[in-house]
Coordinates of C-alpha atoms and ligand atoms in Angstrom, one line a residue:
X1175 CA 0.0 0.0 0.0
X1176 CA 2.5 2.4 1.2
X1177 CA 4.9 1.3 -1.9
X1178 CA 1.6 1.9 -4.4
X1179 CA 1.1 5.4 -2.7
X1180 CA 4.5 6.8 -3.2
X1181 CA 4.2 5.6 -6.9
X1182 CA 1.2 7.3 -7.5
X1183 CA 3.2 10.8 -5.6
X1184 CA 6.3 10.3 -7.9
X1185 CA 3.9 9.7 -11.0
X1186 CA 2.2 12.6 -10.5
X1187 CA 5.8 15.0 -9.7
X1188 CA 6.8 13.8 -12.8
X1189 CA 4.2 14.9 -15.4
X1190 CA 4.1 17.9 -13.3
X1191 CA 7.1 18.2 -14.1
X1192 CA 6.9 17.3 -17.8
X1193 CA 3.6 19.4 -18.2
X1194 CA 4.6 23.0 -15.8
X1195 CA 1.6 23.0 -14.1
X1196 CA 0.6 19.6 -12.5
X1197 CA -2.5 20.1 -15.1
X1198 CA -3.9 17.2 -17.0
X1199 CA -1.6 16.2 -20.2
X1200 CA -2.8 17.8 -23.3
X1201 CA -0.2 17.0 -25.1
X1202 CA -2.1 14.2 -27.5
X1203 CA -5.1 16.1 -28.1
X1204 CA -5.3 18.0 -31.5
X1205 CA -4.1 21.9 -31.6
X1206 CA -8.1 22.6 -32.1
X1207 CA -9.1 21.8 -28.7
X1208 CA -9.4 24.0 -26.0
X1209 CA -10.2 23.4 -22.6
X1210 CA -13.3 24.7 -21.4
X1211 CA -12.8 25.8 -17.7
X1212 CA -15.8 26.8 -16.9
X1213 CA -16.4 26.3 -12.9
X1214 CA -20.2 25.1 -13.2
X1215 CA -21.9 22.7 -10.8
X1216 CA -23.3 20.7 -13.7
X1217 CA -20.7 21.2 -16.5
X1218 CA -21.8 18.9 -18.2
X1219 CA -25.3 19.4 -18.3
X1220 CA -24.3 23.4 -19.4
X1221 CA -22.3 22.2 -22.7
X1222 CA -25.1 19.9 -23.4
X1223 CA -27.3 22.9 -23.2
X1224 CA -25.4 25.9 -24.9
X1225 CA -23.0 23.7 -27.3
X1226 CA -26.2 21.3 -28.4
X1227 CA -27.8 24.7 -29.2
X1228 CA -24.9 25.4 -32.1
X1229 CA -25.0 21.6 -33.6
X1230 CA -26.9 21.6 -36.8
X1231 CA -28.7 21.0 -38.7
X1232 CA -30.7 20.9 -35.4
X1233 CA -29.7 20.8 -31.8
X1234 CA -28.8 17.6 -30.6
X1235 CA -26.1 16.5 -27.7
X1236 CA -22.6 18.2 -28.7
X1237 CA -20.6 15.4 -26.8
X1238 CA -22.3 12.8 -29.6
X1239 CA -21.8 15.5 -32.3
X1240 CA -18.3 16.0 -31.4
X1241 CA -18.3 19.8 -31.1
X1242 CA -17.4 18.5 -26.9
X1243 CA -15.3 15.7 -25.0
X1244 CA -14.7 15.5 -21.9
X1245 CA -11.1 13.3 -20.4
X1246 CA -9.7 12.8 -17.6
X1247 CA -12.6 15.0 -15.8
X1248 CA -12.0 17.8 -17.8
X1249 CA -14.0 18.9 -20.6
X1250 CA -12.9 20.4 -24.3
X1251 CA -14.4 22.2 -27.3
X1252 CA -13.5 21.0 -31.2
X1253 CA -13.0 24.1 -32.1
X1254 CA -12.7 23.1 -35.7
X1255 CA -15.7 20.9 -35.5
X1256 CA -17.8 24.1 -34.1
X1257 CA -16.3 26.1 -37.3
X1258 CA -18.0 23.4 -39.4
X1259 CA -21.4 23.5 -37.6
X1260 CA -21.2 27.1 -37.5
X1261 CA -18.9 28.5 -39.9
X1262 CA -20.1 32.5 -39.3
X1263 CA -20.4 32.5 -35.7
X1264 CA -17.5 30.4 -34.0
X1265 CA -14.9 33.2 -34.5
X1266 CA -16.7 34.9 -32.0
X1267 CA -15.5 32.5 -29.1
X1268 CA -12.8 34.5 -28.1
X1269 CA -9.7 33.1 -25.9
X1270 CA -9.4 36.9 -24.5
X1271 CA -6.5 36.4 -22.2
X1272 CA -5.0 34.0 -24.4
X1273 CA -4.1 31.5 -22.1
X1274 CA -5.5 28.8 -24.5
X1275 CA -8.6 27.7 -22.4
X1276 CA -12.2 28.9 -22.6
X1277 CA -13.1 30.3 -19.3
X1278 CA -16.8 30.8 -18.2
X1279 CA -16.5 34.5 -19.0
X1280 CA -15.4 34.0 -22.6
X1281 CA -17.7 31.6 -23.1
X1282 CA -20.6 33.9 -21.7
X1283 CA -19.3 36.4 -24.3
X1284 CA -19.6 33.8 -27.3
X1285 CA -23.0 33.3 -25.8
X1286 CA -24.1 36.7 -26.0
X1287 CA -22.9 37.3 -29.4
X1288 CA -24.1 34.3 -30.9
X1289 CA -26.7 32.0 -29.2
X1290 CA -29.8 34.4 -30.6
X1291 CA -29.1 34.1 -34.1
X1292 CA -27.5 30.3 -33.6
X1293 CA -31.2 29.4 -32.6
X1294 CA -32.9 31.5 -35.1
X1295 CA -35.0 33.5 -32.4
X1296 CA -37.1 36.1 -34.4
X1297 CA -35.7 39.2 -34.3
X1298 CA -39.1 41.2 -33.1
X1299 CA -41.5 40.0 -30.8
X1300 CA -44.1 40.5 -34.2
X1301 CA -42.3 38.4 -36.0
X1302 CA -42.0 35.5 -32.6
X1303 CA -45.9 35.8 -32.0
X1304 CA -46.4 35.2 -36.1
X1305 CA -44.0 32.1 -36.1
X1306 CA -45.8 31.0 -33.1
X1307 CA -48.8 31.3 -33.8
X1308 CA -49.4 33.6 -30.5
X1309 CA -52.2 35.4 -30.5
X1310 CA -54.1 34.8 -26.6
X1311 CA -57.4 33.3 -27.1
X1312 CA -59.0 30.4 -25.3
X1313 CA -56.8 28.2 -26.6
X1314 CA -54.1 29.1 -24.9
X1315 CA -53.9 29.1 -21.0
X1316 CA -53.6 32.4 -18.9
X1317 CA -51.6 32.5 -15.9
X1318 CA -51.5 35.8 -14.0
X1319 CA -49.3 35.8 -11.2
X1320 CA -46.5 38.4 -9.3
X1321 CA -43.3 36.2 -8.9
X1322 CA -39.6 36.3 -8.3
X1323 CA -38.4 37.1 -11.6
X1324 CA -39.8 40.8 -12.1
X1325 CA -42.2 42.7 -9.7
X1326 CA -44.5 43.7 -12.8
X1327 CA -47.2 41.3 -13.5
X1328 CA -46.5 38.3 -15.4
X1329 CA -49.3 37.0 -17.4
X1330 CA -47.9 33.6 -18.7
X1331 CA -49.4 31.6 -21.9
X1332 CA -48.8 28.3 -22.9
X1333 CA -51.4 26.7 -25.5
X1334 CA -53.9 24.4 -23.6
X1335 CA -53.3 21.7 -26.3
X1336 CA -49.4 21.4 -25.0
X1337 CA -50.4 21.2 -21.5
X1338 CA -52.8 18.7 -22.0
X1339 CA -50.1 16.8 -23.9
X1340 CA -47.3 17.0 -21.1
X1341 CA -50.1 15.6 -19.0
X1342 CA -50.9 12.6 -20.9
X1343 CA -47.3 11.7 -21.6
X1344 CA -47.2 12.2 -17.1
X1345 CA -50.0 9.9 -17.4
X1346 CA -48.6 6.9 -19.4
X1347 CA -45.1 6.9 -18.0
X1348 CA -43.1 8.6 -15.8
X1349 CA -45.3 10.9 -13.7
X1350 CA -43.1 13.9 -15.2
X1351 CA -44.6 16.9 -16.9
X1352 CA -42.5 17.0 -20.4
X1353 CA -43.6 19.3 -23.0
X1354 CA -43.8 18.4 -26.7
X1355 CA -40.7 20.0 -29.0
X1356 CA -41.9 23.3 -30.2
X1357 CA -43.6 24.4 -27.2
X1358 CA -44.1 27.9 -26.4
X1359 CA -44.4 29.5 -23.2
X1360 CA -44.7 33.5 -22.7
X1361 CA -44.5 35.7 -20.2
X1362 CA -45.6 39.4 -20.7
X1363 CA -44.7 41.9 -17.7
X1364 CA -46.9 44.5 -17.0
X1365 CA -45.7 47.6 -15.1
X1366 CA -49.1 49.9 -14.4
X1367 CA -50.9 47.8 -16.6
X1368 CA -48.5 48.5 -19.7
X1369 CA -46.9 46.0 -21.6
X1370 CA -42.7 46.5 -20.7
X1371 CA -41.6 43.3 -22.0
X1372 CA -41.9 39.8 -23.3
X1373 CA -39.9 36.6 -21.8
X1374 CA -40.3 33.3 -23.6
X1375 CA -39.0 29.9 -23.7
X1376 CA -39.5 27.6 -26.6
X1377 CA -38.8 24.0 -26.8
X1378 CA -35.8 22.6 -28.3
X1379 CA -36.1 19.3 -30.1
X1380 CA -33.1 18.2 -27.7
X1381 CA -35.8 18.6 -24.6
X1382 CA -33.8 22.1 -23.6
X1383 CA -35.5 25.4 -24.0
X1384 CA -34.7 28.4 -25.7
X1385 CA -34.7 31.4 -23.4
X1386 CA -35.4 35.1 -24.7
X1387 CA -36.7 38.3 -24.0
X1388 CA -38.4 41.4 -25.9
X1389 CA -38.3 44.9 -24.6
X1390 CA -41.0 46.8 -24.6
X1391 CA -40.7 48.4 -28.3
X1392 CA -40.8 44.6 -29.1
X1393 CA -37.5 44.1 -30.2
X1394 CA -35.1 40.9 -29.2
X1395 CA -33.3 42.1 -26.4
X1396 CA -29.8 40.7 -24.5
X1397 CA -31.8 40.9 -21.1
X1398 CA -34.9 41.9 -19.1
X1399 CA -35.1 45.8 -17.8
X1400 CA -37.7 45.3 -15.1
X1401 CA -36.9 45.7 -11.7
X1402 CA -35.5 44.5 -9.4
X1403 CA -32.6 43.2 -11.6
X1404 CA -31.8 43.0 -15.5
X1405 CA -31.4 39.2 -16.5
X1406 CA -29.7 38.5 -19.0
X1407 CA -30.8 35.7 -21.6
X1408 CA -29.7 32.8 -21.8
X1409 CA -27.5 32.3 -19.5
X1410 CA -29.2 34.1 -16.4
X1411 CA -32.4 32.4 -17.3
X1412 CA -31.4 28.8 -16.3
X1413 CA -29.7 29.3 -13.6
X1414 CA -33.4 29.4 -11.8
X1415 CA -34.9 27.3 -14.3
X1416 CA -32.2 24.3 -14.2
X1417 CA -31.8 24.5 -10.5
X1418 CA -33.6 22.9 -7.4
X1419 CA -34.5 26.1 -5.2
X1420 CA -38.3 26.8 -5.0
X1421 CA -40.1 29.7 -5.2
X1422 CA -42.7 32.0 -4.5
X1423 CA -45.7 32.0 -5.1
X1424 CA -45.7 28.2 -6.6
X1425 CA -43.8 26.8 -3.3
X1426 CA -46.5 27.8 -1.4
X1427 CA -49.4 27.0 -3.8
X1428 CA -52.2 26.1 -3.5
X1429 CA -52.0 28.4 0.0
X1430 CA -51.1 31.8 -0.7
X1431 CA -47.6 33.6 -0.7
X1432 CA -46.1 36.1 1.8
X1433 CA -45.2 39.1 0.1
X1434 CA -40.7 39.3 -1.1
X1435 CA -38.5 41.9 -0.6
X1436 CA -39.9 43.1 -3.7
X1437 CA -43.4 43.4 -3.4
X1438 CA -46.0 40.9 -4.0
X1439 CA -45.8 36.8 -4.4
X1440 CA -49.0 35.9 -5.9
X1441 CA -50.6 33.4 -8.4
X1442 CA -54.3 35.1 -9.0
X1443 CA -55.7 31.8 -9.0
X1444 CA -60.1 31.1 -8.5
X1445 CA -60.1 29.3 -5.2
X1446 CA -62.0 26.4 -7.4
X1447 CA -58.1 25.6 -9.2
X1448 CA -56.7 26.0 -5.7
X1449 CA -56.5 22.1 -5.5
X1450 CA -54.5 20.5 -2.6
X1451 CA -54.5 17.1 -4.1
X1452 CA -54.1 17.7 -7.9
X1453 CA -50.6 20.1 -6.4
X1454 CA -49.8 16.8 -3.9
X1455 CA -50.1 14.8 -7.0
X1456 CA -48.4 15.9 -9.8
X1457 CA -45.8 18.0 -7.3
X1458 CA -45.1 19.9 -10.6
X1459 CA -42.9 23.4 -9.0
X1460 CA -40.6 21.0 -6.7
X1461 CA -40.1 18.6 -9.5
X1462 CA -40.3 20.8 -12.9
X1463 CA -39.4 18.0 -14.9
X1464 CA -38.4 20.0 -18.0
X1465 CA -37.0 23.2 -16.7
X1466 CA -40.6 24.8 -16.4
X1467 CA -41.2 26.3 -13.0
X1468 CA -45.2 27.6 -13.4
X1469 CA -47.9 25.0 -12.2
X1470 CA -49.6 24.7 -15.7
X1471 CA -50.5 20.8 -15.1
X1472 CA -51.8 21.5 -12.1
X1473 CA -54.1 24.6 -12.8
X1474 CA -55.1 22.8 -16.0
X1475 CA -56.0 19.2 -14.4
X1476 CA -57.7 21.5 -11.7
X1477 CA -60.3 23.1 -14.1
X1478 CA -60.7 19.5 -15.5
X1479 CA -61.8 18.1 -12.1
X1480 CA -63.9 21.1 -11.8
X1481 CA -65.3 20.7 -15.0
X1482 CA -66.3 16.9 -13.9
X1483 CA -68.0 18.4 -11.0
X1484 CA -70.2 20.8 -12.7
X1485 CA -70.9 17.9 -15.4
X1486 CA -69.6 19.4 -17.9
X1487 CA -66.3 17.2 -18.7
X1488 CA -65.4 15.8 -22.3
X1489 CA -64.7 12.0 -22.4
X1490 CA -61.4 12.3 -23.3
X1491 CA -60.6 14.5 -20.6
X1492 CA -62.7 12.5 -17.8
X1493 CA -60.2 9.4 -19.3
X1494 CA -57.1 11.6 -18.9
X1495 CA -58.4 12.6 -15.3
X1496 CA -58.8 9.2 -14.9
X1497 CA -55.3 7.9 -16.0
X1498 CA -53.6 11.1 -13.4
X1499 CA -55.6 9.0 -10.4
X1500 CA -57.5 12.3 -10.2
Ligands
HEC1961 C1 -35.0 34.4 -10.0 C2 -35.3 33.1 -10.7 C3 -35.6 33.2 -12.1 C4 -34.8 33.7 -13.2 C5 -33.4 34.3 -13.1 C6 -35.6 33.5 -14.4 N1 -36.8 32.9 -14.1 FE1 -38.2 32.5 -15.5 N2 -39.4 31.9 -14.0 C7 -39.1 31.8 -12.6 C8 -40.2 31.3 -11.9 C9 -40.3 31.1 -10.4 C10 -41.3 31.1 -12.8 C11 -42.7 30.6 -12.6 C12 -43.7 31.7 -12.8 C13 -43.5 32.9 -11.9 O1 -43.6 32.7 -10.7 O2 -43.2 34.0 -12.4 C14 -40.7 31.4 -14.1 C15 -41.4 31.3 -15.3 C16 -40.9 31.6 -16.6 C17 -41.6 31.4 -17.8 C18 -43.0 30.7 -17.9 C19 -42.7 29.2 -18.0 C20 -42.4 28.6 -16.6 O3 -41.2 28.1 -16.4 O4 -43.2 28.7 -15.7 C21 -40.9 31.9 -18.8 C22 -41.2 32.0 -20.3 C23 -39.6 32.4 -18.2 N3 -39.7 32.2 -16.8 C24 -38.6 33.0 -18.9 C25 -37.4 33.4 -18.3 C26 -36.3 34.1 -19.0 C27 -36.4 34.4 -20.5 C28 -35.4 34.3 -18.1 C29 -34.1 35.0 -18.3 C30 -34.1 36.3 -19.0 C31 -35.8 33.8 -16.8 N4 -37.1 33.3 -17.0 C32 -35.1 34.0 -15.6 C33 -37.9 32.1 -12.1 C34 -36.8 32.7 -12.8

């Protein structure tokens, strides 16, 4: 034992030696890869979120496209193989200090200057609500609710056809809510009952999201303005939306909020969709399943069982009731 441990000691002097540092040895790996430093608690799940968002033709995991690989622990970007997915925007990942590895802060450049127009996100909220098809009516679900993100008054969207899908698909497996690809979600913020801007996710066919934002002239903007804090988008966006913290008012749903720092926590909710056991059931804020944190599932599978109460329920939705154990 003792013998093995001074091996491993000497072994590791030596290619400290050989390599300065004590880092891991490059020194096999092409001259196009650089070493993405990047000091994340879920690196891996990051790349697999930004990088998949440059593979084409459409997002798909970056590790199996070979834009990424990780070794030895540590992770590294093709950057050759990123120039062929995206020949006019890799350029823009700059090694700034030119010390030969990415660090999070280059890489949060590169995705400021090129993550919008890698995913195509429409340049005007206009042209967003054309490709779409966003236009609020009752087929899409209203949320209304003052949150964490902004104190203006969110009114969220998502179409009730996508909700009702997640919910089946909860149904016949997993108990997750997933969305179908394509999904939309949006969040308008109201400040004194004016529109100031537009947040929206949209459903990657890789199961991420797209994050973005529109100010209130309607034009794609690099982050929110409301108060109490600018968030920038993407990269500001999932640190909430991929993490495990809960919050207000959904943590405390289907009983109300106290107020934040900030004002009001409140989802504007009829007491008939403030149901204890369809929120015990489907759990949907503590386990957001696909990186959505609003209780869509459970507000819609709430006005279902309040449909079946007042008679007034469509088969289909009485069997997907049914199939939730609701
Ligand atoms: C401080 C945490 C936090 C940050 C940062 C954050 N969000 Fe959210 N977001 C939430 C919460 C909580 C909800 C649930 C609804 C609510 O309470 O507002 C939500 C809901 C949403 C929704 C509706 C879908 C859903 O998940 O319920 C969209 C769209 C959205 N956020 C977009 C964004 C964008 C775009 C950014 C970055 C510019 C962002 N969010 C940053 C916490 C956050």
């Amino acid at each position: 034992m003792k013998m093995l441990f001074t091996g491993t000691v000497s072994v590791l002097l030596l290619s400290g030696l050989l390599f300065g540092c004590g880092g891991p040895d490059e020194s096999d790996l092409p001259d196009s890869f650089a070493r993405l430093d990047l000091d994340q608690s879920e690196p891996r799940r990051f790349l697999q979120y930004y990088f998949g968002g440059y593979v084409t033709p459409r997002p798909a995991d970056p590790f199996e496209a070979g834009l990424v690989r990780e070794r030895g622990g540590h992770f590294y970007l093709d950057r050759d193989a990123l120039a062929q997915h995206r020949p006019a925007l890799s350029g823009r990942l700059r090694d700034a200090n030119r010390n030969g590895r990415i660090e999070w802060e280059e890489m949060e450049a590169f995705i400021d200057r090129s993550y919008n127009e890698a995913r195509a996100i429409p340049p005007s909220l206009a042209a967003f609500a054309d490709s779409a098809g966003f236009a609020p009516d009752s087929t899409w679900m209203e949320v209304v609710v003052h949150g964490v993100m902004t104190t203006a008054e969110r009114r969220i969207y998502v179409r009730e056809e996508a909700v009702r899908a997640a919910l089946r698909r909860a149904a016949e497996t997993d108990g997750r809510i997933v969305y179908p690809d394509g999904t939309v979600i949006v969040g308008r913020h109201y400040l004194n009952d004016a529109l100031a801007e537009t947040t929206a996710m949209r459903k990657r066919p890789d199961g991420f999201w797209d994050f973005f934002a529109y100010d209130g002239e309607g034009m794609l903007a690099l982050e929110t303005s409301t108060p109490p804090r600018p968030l920038k988008s993407p990269v500001q966006c999932v640190g909430c939306h991929f993490g495990n913290k809960t919050f207000e008012p959904e943590k405390s749903f289907p009983a109300p909020a106290p107020p934040g720092p900030h004002g009001p926590r409140e989802a504007y909710v009829p007491d008939a969709l403030r149901d204890a056991e369809v929120t015990r059931r489907l759990d949907e804020h503590r386990r957001r399943a696909d990186t959505v944190l609003g209780l869509y599932g459970t507000l819609f599978a709430s006005k279902l069982k309040a449909r079946r109460q007042a008679g007034t329920l469509d088969p289909a939705d009485a069997a997907l009731l049914d199939a939730l154990g609701l």
